[in-house]
Amino acid sequence: WVVHYLKGSLVLKIFVLGIGFFSLCFLMNSLGGQFSAKRPGDSPFTVRAEVLGGPESRGVLRKISDMLEVIMKRMDALSKLGNTTDLWCAKGEIHWHIEMIQPIGLVERIQAIAQNMSDMAVRVEQILQRSMANSRVRDGALGQCETPKDPRYPDCPSKMDWMRSRWTSDPCYAFYGVDGSDCSFLIYLSEVEWFCPPLAWRNQTATPTLKPPPKKQAVFQSDIGTLLEQVGTGKESLSFMKRRIRRLAAQWASAARRLDDKLRNHWREQKRILVHVGFLTEESGDVFSPKVLKGGPLGEMVQWADIVTALHVLGHNLKISVSLKELHGFLGVPPGRGSCPLTGPLPFDLIYTDYHGLQQMKQHMGLSLRKHKCHIRVIDTFGTEPAYNHEEYATLHGYRTNWGYWNLHGQQYMTMFPHTPDNSFMGFVAEQLNETERLNIQRNKVNNMALVYGKEASMWKGKEKVLAILHRYMEIHGTVYYETQRPPEVPAFVKNHGLLPQQELQQLLRKAKLFIGFGFPYEGPAPLEAIANGCIFLQPKFDPPHSSLNHEFFRGKPTSREVSSQHPYAEQYIGRPHVITVDFNNTEEFDETIREIMKINVEPFLPYEYTCEGMLERVHAYIQNQDFCSPEDPFPPVNSSWLGTSPGPFILLPNSSILTWASNVSSYTSWPPLSALRLLASLEGQSCVKACQSAGLMCEPALYRFINIKEAFSALDFQCEGLESEMNHLFPAFSTEHAECGLQQDPLLFSCAGSSAKYQRLCPCRDYRIGQVALCRDCL
């Protein structure tokens, strides 16, 4: 019996191998031997589409398909026979001998060969379909597929060479009809990409140009039901965001009504907006979602929840993506590895994403990212300065990091706090109290109660001296996450509540007198929430300031910004008595500060820009006025009457040394408007951020192009012995040593940040609305 089984098995396997080999030979022969008739650059498996037009080839495919079906049935029978034998002989030595005689993995290898042949048949069928569809075009195009030499398309020859050798590297090329022929390469490079000129013999009306959809009016909406559905489920991070959206829904609705009244029903264009939260995708690792209930950082999720709510309430057409699959579907990404452009026009006016999402778009949008990047807004917590954003400049001058270098307009980056004027300020919101809640807080405050800002035990390490001093005067509370045992870093005299839901944490903040930070995390939303609930925020001063030059946390971030405290916004824009910043290493100063705090009573305070109305106002202004896709009008225009005159288009403000745009000079379209411009010069070694702040103003990079003229130097009484134009993120600037004036050559390098002892910089400052530093007085 065993001999009979072995003989039968061996014969069957030889038969199956023979069938497979015969099928492969039959396929190659039936295709006319074209596998050997390759041209230079063809893949080893390139099939010449010219021979695949007749019914004979389709008959070949049917025969191959029938034989493959027979092979697979034989395989199933052999597999069942093997399994039966195993059952009969499991306890005897015969089973062991059979296993030793059978070639290891033979069945699997034959199945793989059969599957490969099946895939090949499918591929040939695809080529047949395209060949039949384009046969008429090819008949008229023979001899017309030589690489054109057009000076307007200098990259066409090199791209053709690349396609000949690499078109099989990504299935997306086949998706667009590339089949290995020069004609298909030219069609692709002229109609899908834009490296070759349009082909005269192609029917250019076959693919009509799609008109943009008609403009619609945006209408404020207070119903959040559709928004909650779009946020989705399945992640704790998304559940956190939805809880926040529900909790603040009433405040968003009332804020929308107030802004609607303020705008006086002004017509607003509804935008098609995609929000892709890259850091929450599985492909980016999503380290945040598992830590939501374990004391992990929530600041980014707070901000994203508020961003999608603001966009929804403003009445825009919103889509939300938290996975690559959703991103592909929304954008129209072709199947493959991301080398090809999108399958159609960009279906969105704006895309909000983060650095993770930007990297994912680069990998999956192909050349479309370069074409459509003006529509992108990058949510960027710590900011990106122009010197780091400009790829060539960053590489040449040592500003290149793991982030940055995207060559975006600086204001396409949107920060959590208004610390980088070169970027736009997106922000978030803190819950606003009504009058009853404010009175209850003041009535129920516990004068000797302190709450520590630090959910992770590591944040408490090394703070024993500070805690001991604080413990002399106040009862200390904490919200440190732990699973089973109390963290040893938290002293026994601290009442640790563990990680609390947002509403319970808010109740704790409403009772506490003091909210104290230990230096980390930087620039989070919690201090603003504490101040809004009537706490005094006490934080450490950093001397020297922390930056990418001296602190590991900031190393690699695309900014040279110096952080003077744990929360610079609270220190600079709120200040005493709500915010007190001291040197925690000076125990005497710290002790004195705690005794001072015991005597102070403060009311709840929330800056307007962090209310729902303030954020809606800001986001509305950005959406309706910022446009990085349309080319700017050249400046200065050649026919201006003030060219070559002093002080050019500038005049002094009354009783001031600050210059402004002259009202009798032609006005140019800009946002912010030129009426907001204030021109001044920095001190040597001073950035324009500091120079404008010292004058009670904000630096405005969008106005740089209006002062990047030689007349601006003469208006400021700089005597230029030489005038040069170069790529330098400090220009326009005056060199005091050489009396040389430098103009900025590349608008992407206009930068409020940056300073040098060699230069006095020309600074475009502007005024701002009370409580809303992101907007000038006439910007809404």
mmCIF file of C-alpha atoms in Angstrom, residues 388-670:
data_model
loop_
_atom_site.group_PDB
_atom_site.id
_atom_site.type_symbol
_atom_site.label_atom_id
_atom_site.label_comp_id
_atom_site.label_asym_id
_atom_site.label_seq_id
_atom_site.Cartn_x
_atom_site.Cartn_y
_atom_site.Cartn_z
ATOM 1 C CA TYR A 388 14.227 75.966 8.814
ATOM 2 C CA ASN A 389 11.353 75.811 6.328
ATOM 3 C CA HIS A 390 13.422 76.766 3.258
ATOM 4 C CA GLU A 391 15.016 73.483 2.158
ATOM 5 C CA GLU A 392 17.976 74.884 0.209
ATOM 6 C CA TYR A 393 18.763 77.605 2.751
ATOM 7 C CA ALA A 394 18.391 75.237 5.726
ATOM 8 C CA THR A 395 20.769 72.750 4.120
ATOM 9 C CA LEU A 396 23.410 75.351 3.261
ATOM 10 C CA HIS A 397 23.328 77.223 6.574
ATOM 11 C CA GLY A 398 22.891 74.466 9.171
ATOM 12 C CA TYR A 399 19.155 74.877 9.865
ATOM 13 C CA ARG A 400 18.093 71.487 8.531
ATOM 14 C CA THR A 401 16.269 69.274 11.068
ATOM 15 C CA ASN A 402 14.080 66.179 10.996
ATOM 16 C CA TRP A 403 11.109 68.524 10.577
ATOM 17 C CA GLY A 404 10.788 71.724 8.559
ATOM 18 C CA TYR A 405 12.302 72.068 5.034
ATOM 19 C CA TRP A 406 8.902 71.839 3.265
ATOM 20 C CA ASN A 407 9.179 75.175 1.397
ATOM 21 C CA LEU A 408 5.728 76.259 2.505
ATOM 22 C CA HIS A 409 4.732 79.843 3.149
ATOM 23 C CA GLY A 410 5.564 80.532 6.796
ATOM 24 C CA GLN A 411 1.955 81.378 7.640
ATOM 25 C CA GLN A 412 0.761 77.966 6.444
ATOM 26 C CA TYR A 413 2.074 76.662 9.777
ATOM 27 C CA MET A 414 -0.427 77.219 12.589
ATOM 28 C CA THR A 415 0.621 77.221 16.236
ATOM 29 C CA MET A 416 -1.077 76.566 19.590
ATOM 30 C CA PHE A 417 0.099 79.904 21.046
ATOM 31 C CA PRO A 418 1.042 83.180 19.281
ATOM 32 C CA HIS A 419 4.749 82.756 19.948
ATOM 33 C CA THR A 420 5.966 82.714 16.320
ATOM 34 C CA PRO A 421 4.615 85.646 14.237
ATOM 35 C CA ASP A 422 6.088 84.040 11.117
ATOM 36 C CA ASN A 423 3.358 81.407 11.545
ATOM 37 C CA SER A 424 -0.404 81.799 11.902
ATOM 38 C CA PHE A 425 -1.968 81.390 15.340
ATOM 39 C CA MET A 426 -4.632 78.663 15.437
ATOM 40 C CA GLY A 427 -4.958 78.175 19.223
ATOM 41 C CA PHE A 428 -7.684 76.293 21.103
ATOM 42 C CA VAL A 429 -10.402 77.234 23.600
ATOM 43 C CA ALA A 430 -10.788 77.070 27.363
ATOM 44 C CA GLU A 431 -14.198 76.728 28.965
ATOM 45 C CA GLN A 432 -15.764 80.107 29.681
ATOM 46 C CA LEU A 433 -17.640 80.638 32.948
ATOM 47 C CA ASN A 434 -21.001 82.321 33.298
ATOM 48 C CA GLU A 435 -21.554 84.901 36.043
ATOM 49 C CA THR A 436 -23.084 82.402 38.475
ATOM 50 C CA GLU A 437 -20.129 80.048 38.100
ATOM 51 C CA ARG A 438 -17.686 82.909 38.626
ATOM 52 C CA LEU A 439 -19.378 83.924 41.888
ATOM 53 C CA ASN A 440 -19.469 80.315 43.142
ATOM 54 C CA ILE A 441 -15.757 79.912 42.460
ATOM 55 C CA GLN A 442 -14.833 83.022 44.408
ATOM 56 C CA ARG A 443 -17.068 81.886 47.270
ATOM 57 C CA ASN A 444 -15.701 78.324 47.441
ATOM 58 C CA LYS A 445 -11.956 78.867 46.915
ATOM 59 C CA VAL A 446 -9.754 77.120 49.508
ATOM 60 C CA ASN A 447 -7.020 79.605 50.354
ATOM 61 C CA ASN A 448 -4.370 77.036 51.311
ATOM 62 C CA MET A 449 -4.995 74.467 48.550
ATOM 63 C CA ALA A 450 -2.427 73.878 45.768
ATOM 64 C CA LEU A 451 -2.726 71.573 42.755
ATOM 65 C CA VAL A 452 0.402 70.351 40.954
ATOM 66 C CA TYR A 453 0.551 70.447 37.141
ATOM 67 C CA GLY A 454 2.012 67.011 36.368
ATOM 68 C CA LYS A 455 0.127 63.792 35.563
ATOM 69 C CA GLU A 456 3.257 61.663 35.162
ATOM 70 C CA ALA A 457 5.370 60.666 38.160
ATOM 71 C CA SER A 458 8.584 61.550 36.304
ATOM 72 C CA MET A 459 7.576 65.237 36.368
ATOM 73 C CA TRP A 460 7.843 65.206 40.196
ATOM 74 C CA LYS A 461 11.385 63.854 40.305
ATOM 75 C CA GLY A 462 13.914 66.204 41.915
ATOM 76 C CA LYS A 463 11.261 68.610 43.237
ATOM 77 C CA GLU A 464 11.585 67.636 46.924
ATOM 78 C CA LYS A 465 12.829 71.063 48.129
ATOM 79 C CA VAL A 466 10.087 72.992 46.324
ATOM 80 C CA LEU A 467 7.394 70.632 47.623
ATOM 81 C CA ALA A 468 8.719 70.839 51.185
ATOM 82 C CA ILE A 469 8.502 74.667 51.159
ATOM 83 C CA LEU A 470 5.050 74.598 49.585
ATOM 84 C CA HIS A 471 3.889 72.035 52.170
ATOM 85 C CA ARG A 472 4.641 74.500 55.000
ATOM 86 C CA TYR A 473 1.873 76.788 53.779
ATOM 87 C CA MET A 474 -0.534 74.774 51.659
ATOM 88 C CA GLU A 475 -2.275 71.423 51.294
ATOM 89 C CA ILE A 476 -0.865 69.869 48.130
ATOM 90 C CA HIS A 477 -2.988 67.848 45.697
ATOM 91 C CA GLY A 478 -1.914 65.860 42.650
ATOM 92 C CA THR A 479 -3.485 63.977 39.743
ATOM 93 C CA VAL A 480 -0.685 61.515 39.036
ATOM 94 C CA TYR A 481 -1.617 58.393 37.110
ATOM 95 C CA TYR A 482 -0.828 55.008 38.667
ATOM 96 C CA GLU A 483 -2.158 51.472 38.233
ATOM 97 C CA THR A 484 -1.544 49.641 41.518
ATOM 98 C CA GLN A 485 1.080 51.299 43.733
ATOM 99 C CA ARG A 486 1.454 54.947 44.616
ATOM 100 C CA PRO A 487 4.406 56.446 42.688
ATOM 101 C CA PRO A 488 7.444 56.884 44.988
ATOM 102 C CA GLU A 489 8.208 60.274 43.400
ATOM 103 C CA VAL A 490 5.023 61.712 44.980
ATOM 104 C CA PRO A 491 5.606 62.514 48.692
ATOM 105 C CA ALA A 492 3.284 60.996 51.286
ATOM 106 C CA PHE A 493 1.947 64.420 52.335
ATOM 107 C CA VAL A 494 0.502 64.953 48.822
ATOM 108 C CA LYS A 495 -3.132 63.976 48.356
ATOM 109 C CA ASN A 496 -3.043 62.190 44.998
ATOM 110 C CA HIS A 497 -6.423 61.839 43.299
ATOM 111 C CA GLY A 498 -5.082 59.763 40.421
ATOM 112 C CA LEU A 499 -6.015 60.591 36.848
ATOM 113 C CA LEU A 500 -9.335 62.452 36.773
ATOM 114 C CA PRO A 501 -11.967 62.932 34.064
ATOM 115 C CA GLN A 502 -12.112 66.491 32.755
ATOM 116 C CA GLN A 503 -15.185 67.534 34.743
ATOM 117 C CA GLU A 504 -13.752 66.256 38.052
ATOM 118 C CA LEU A 505 -10.430 67.971 37.308
ATOM 119 C CA GLN A 506 -12.306 71.189 36.664
ATOM 120 C CA GLN A 507 -14.034 70.922 40.041
ATOM 121 C CA LEU A 508 -10.620 70.524 41.677
ATOM 122 C CA LEU A 509 -9.332 73.620 39.851
ATOM 123 C CA ARG A 510 -12.338 75.625 41.030
ATOM 124 C CA LYS A 511 -11.418 74.885 44.658
ATOM 125 C CA ALA A 512 -7.610 75.273 44.438
ATOM 126 C CA LYS A 513 -5.933 78.623 45.065
ATOM 127 C CA LEU A 514 -2.668 77.720 43.355
ATOM 128 C CA PHE A 515 -1.806 75.740 40.220
ATOM 129 C CA ILE A 516 1.938 75.070 40.177
ATOM 130 C CA GLY A 517 4.075 73.817 37.283
ATOM 131 C CA PHE A 518 7.441 72.092 37.625
ATOM 132 C CA GLY A 519 8.838 73.114 34.203
ATOM 133 C CA PHE A 520 7.292 70.419 32.014
ATOM 134 C CA PRO A 521 5.200 69.990 29.893
ATOM 135 C CA TYR A 522 5.885 73.137 27.892
ATOM 136 C CA GLU A 523 3.097 75.382 26.613
ATOM 137 C CA GLY A 524 0.122 73.139 27.327
ATOM 138 C CA PRO A 525 -3.563 74.133 27.647
ATOM 139 C CA ALA A 526 -3.894 73.271 31.375
ATOM 140 C CA PRO A 527 -2.496 76.560 32.793
ATOM 141 C CA LEU A 528 -5.052 78.586 30.817
ATOM 142 C CA GLU A 529 -7.844 76.321 32.071
ATOM 143 C CA ALA A 530 -6.583 76.787 35.646
ATOM 144 C CA ILE A 531 -6.451 80.592 35.305
ATOM 145 C CA ALA A 532 -9.942 80.539 33.761
ATOM 146 C CA ASN A 533 -11.117 78.742 36.929
ATOM 147 C CA GLY A 534 -9.647 81.339 39.263
ATOM 148 C CA CYS A 535 -6.243 79.773 40.059
ATOM 149 C CA ILE A 536 -2.941 81.590 40.295
ATOM 150 C CA PHE A 537 -0.408 79.865 38.049
ATOM 151 C CA LEU A 538 3.098 79.648 39.527
ATOM 152 C CA GLN A 539 5.824 78.510 37.142
ATOM 153 C CA PRO A 540 9.639 78.294 36.993
ATOM 154 C CA LYS A 541 11.759 80.819 35.113
ATOM 155 C CA PHE A 542 14.440 79.365 32.822
ATOM 156 C CA ASP A 543 17.853 81.006 33.006
ATOM 157 C CA PRO A 544 19.289 80.611 30.459
ATOM 158 C CA PRO A 545 16.150 80.205 28.312
ATOM 159 C CA HIS A 546 15.550 76.746 26.863
ATOM 160 C CA SER A 547 16.036 76.346 23.106
ATOM 161 C CA SER A 548 17.167 73.891 20.453
ATOM 162 C CA LEU A 549 20.732 74.957 21.209
ATOM 163 C CA ASN A 550 20.811 73.906 24.862
ATOM 164 C CA HIS A 551 17.883 71.615 25.648
ATOM 165 C CA GLU A 552 17.199 68.077 24.493
ATOM 166 C CA PHE A 553 13.417 68.514 24.227
ATOM 167 C CA PHE A 554 13.730 71.294 21.617
ATOM 168 C CA ARG A 555 16.677 69.778 19.766
ATOM 169 C CA GLY A 556 15.630 68.972 16.202
ATOM 170 C CA LYS A 557 12.555 71.211 16.264
ATOM 171 C CA PRO A 558 12.506 73.746 13.389
ATOM 172 C CA THR A 559 12.831 76.832 15.555
ATOM 173 C CA SER A 560 15.499 78.849 17.385
ATOM 174 C CA ARG A 561 12.895 80.353 19.719
ATOM 175 C CA GLU A 562 14.075 80.811 23.297
ATOM 176 C CA VAL A 563 11.583 79.676 25.946
ATOM 177 C CA SER A 564 11.967 81.812 29.079
ATOM 178 C CA SER A 565 9.545 79.831 31.254
ATOM 179 C CA GLN A 566 7.318 76.772 31.216
ATOM 180 C CA HIS A 567 4.517 78.813 29.656
ATOM 181 C CA PRO A 568 5.837 81.981 27.927
ATOM 182 C CA TYR A 569 2.358 83.039 26.710
ATOM 183 C CA ALA A 570 1.012 83.069 30.266
ATOM 184 C CA GLU A 571 4.093 84.995 31.400
ATOM 185 C CA GLN A 572 4.045 87.637 28.634
ATOM 186 C CA TYR A 573 0.368 88.066 27.711
ATOM 187 C CA ILE A 574 -1.347 87.462 31.084
ATOM 188 C CA GLY A 575 1.231 88.079 33.815
ATOM 189 C CA ARG A 576 0.654 89.092 37.422
ATOM 190 C CA PRO A 577 -1.408 88.608 39.471
ATOM 191 C CA HIS A 578 -2.756 85.584 37.559
ATOM 192 C CA VAL A 579 0.678 84.298 36.518
ATOM 193 C CA ILE A 580 3.832 84.485 38.620
ATOM 194 C CA THR A 581 7.200 83.366 37.226
ATOM 195 C CA VAL A 582 10.140 82.867 39.609
ATOM 196 C CA ASP A 583 13.438 81.013 39.907
ATOM 197 C CA PHE A 584 12.572 77.737 41.665
ATOM 198 C CA ASN A 585 16.263 77.199 42.450
ATOM 199 C CA ASN A 586 16.207 80.283 44.684
ATOM 200 C CA THR A 587 14.498 78.857 47.790
ATOM 201 C CA GLU A 588 14.210 82.246 49.481
ATOM 202 C CA GLU A 589 12.475 83.789 46.490
ATOM 203 C CA PHE A 590 10.193 80.778 46.192
ATOM 204 C CA ASP A 591 9.257 80.901 49.893
ATOM 205 C CA GLU A 592 8.510 84.624 49.680
ATOM 206 C CA THR A 593 6.383 84.091 46.573
ATOM 207 C CA ILE A 594 4.223 81.443 48.292
ATOM 208 C CA ARG A 595 3.588 83.810 51.219
ATOM 209 C CA GLU A 596 2.654 86.531 48.713
ATOM 210 C CA ILE A 597 0.218 84.202 46.935
ATOM 211 C CA MET A 598 -1.522 83.424 50.238
ATOM 212 C CA LYS A 599 -2.476 87.110 50.465
ATOM 213 C CA ILE A 600 -3.646 87.556 46.851
ATOM 214 C CA ASN A 601 -7.224 87.062 45.670
ATOM 215 C CA VAL A 602 -7.836 86.849 41.917
ATOM 216 C CA GLU A 603 -10.933 86.475 39.767
ATOM 217 C CA PRO A 604 -11.214 83.928 36.970
ATOM 218 C CA PHE A 605 -9.605 85.257 33.812
ATOM 219 C CA LEU A 606 -9.585 84.013 30.218
ATOM 220 C CA PRO A 607 -7.980 85.913 27.296
ATOM 221 C CA TYR A 608 -10.536 86.645 24.574
ATOM 222 C CA GLU A 609 -8.451 84.852 21.945
ATOM 223 C CA TYR A 610 -8.949 81.570 23.855
ATOM 224 C CA THR A 611 -12.747 81.838 24.006
ATOM 225 C CA CYS A 612 -14.949 80.105 21.426
ATOM 226 C CA GLU A 613 -15.819 83.466 19.889
ATOM 227 C CA GLY A 614 -12.175 84.503 19.714
ATOM 228 C CA MET A 615 -11.160 81.294 17.941
ATOM 229 C CA LEU A 616 -14.104 81.471 15.505
ATOM 230 C CA GLU A 617 -13.202 85.076 14.704
ATOM 231 C CA ARG A 618 -9.578 84.157 14.015
ATOM 232 C CA VAL A 619 -10.274 81.034 11.941
ATOM 233 C CA HIS A 620 -12.900 82.872 9.900
ATOM 234 C CA ALA A 621 -10.450 85.680 9.123
ATOM 235 C CA TYR A 622 -7.731 83.249 8.026
ATOM 236 C CA ILE A 623 -10.041 81.202 5.799
ATOM 237 C CA GLN A 624 -11.569 84.201 4.046
ATOM 238 C CA ASN A 625 -8.355 86.230 3.608
ATOM 239 C CA GLN A 626 -5.257 84.017 3.470
ATOM 240 C CA ASP A 627 -4.498 82.859 -0.068
ATOM 241 C CA PHE A 628 -1.172 81.182 -0.812
ATOM 242 C CA CYS A 629 -2.216 79.799 -4.216
ATOM 243 C CA SER A 630 -2.787 82.987 -6.206
ATOM 244 C CA PRO A 631 0.365 84.806 -7.350
ATOM 245 C CA GLU A 632 0.942 88.183 -5.728
ATOM 246 C CA ASP A 633 1.068 91.331 -7.832
ATOM 247 C CA PRO A 634 4.665 92.443 -8.431
ATOM 248 C CA PHE A 635 5.926 95.071 -6.030
ATOM 249 C CA PRO A 636 7.004 97.752 -6.429
ATOM 250 C CA PRO A 637 5.156 98.482 -9.690
ATOM 251 C CA VAL A 638 7.367 100.123 -12.304
ATOM 252 C CA ASN A 639 5.131 103.190 -12.754
ATOM 253 C CA SER A 640 4.974 104.253 -9.090
ATOM 254 C CA SER A 641 5.511 107.984 -8.640
ATOM 255 C CA TRP A 642 7.431 107.495 -5.381
ATOM 256 C CA LEU A 643 10.164 105.230 -6.818
ATOM 257 C CA GLY A 644 13.601 106.698 -6.114
ATOM 258 C CA THR A 645 12.248 109.401 -3.826
ATOM 259 C CA SER A 646 12.681 109.851 -0.085
ATOM 260 C CA PRO A 647 10.879 108.848 2.080
ATOM 261 C CA GLY A 648 9.124 106.889 -0.668
ATOM 262 C CA PRO A 649 5.610 105.702 0.252
ATOM 263 C CA PHE A 650 6.162 106.159 4.019
ATOM 264 C CA ILE A 651 5.356 109.001 6.401
ATOM 265 C CA LEU A 652 5.950 109.508 10.120
ATOM 266 C CA LEU A 653 3.072 108.967 12.502
ATOM 267 C CA PRO A 654 2.217 112.128 14.486
ATOM 268 C CA ASN A 655 4.456 112.535 17.555
ATOM 269 C CA SER A 656 6.269 109.289 16.793
ATOM 270 C CA SER A 657 9.440 107.922 15.235
ATOM 271 C CA ILE A 658 7.478 105.087 13.619
ATOM 272 C CA LEU A 659 6.701 105.191 9.903
ATOM 273 C CA THR A 660 3.432 104.164 8.296
ATOM 274 C CA TRP A 661 2.104 103.856 4.738
ATOM 275 C CA ALA A 662 1.202 107.241 3.337
ATOM 276 C CA SER A 663 -2.513 107.687 2.757
ATOM 277 C CA ASN A 664 -1.940 109.678 -0.462
ATOM 278 C CA VAL A 665 0.024 106.783 -2.009
ATOM 279 C CA SER A 666 -1.783 104.170 -4.066
ATOM 280 C CA SER A 667 -3.050 101.330 -1.913
ATOM 281 C CA TYR A 668 -2.251 97.755 -2.853
ATOM 282 C CA THR A 669 -4.278 94.667 -2.154
ATOM 283 C CA SER A 670 -2.971 92.887 0.900
#
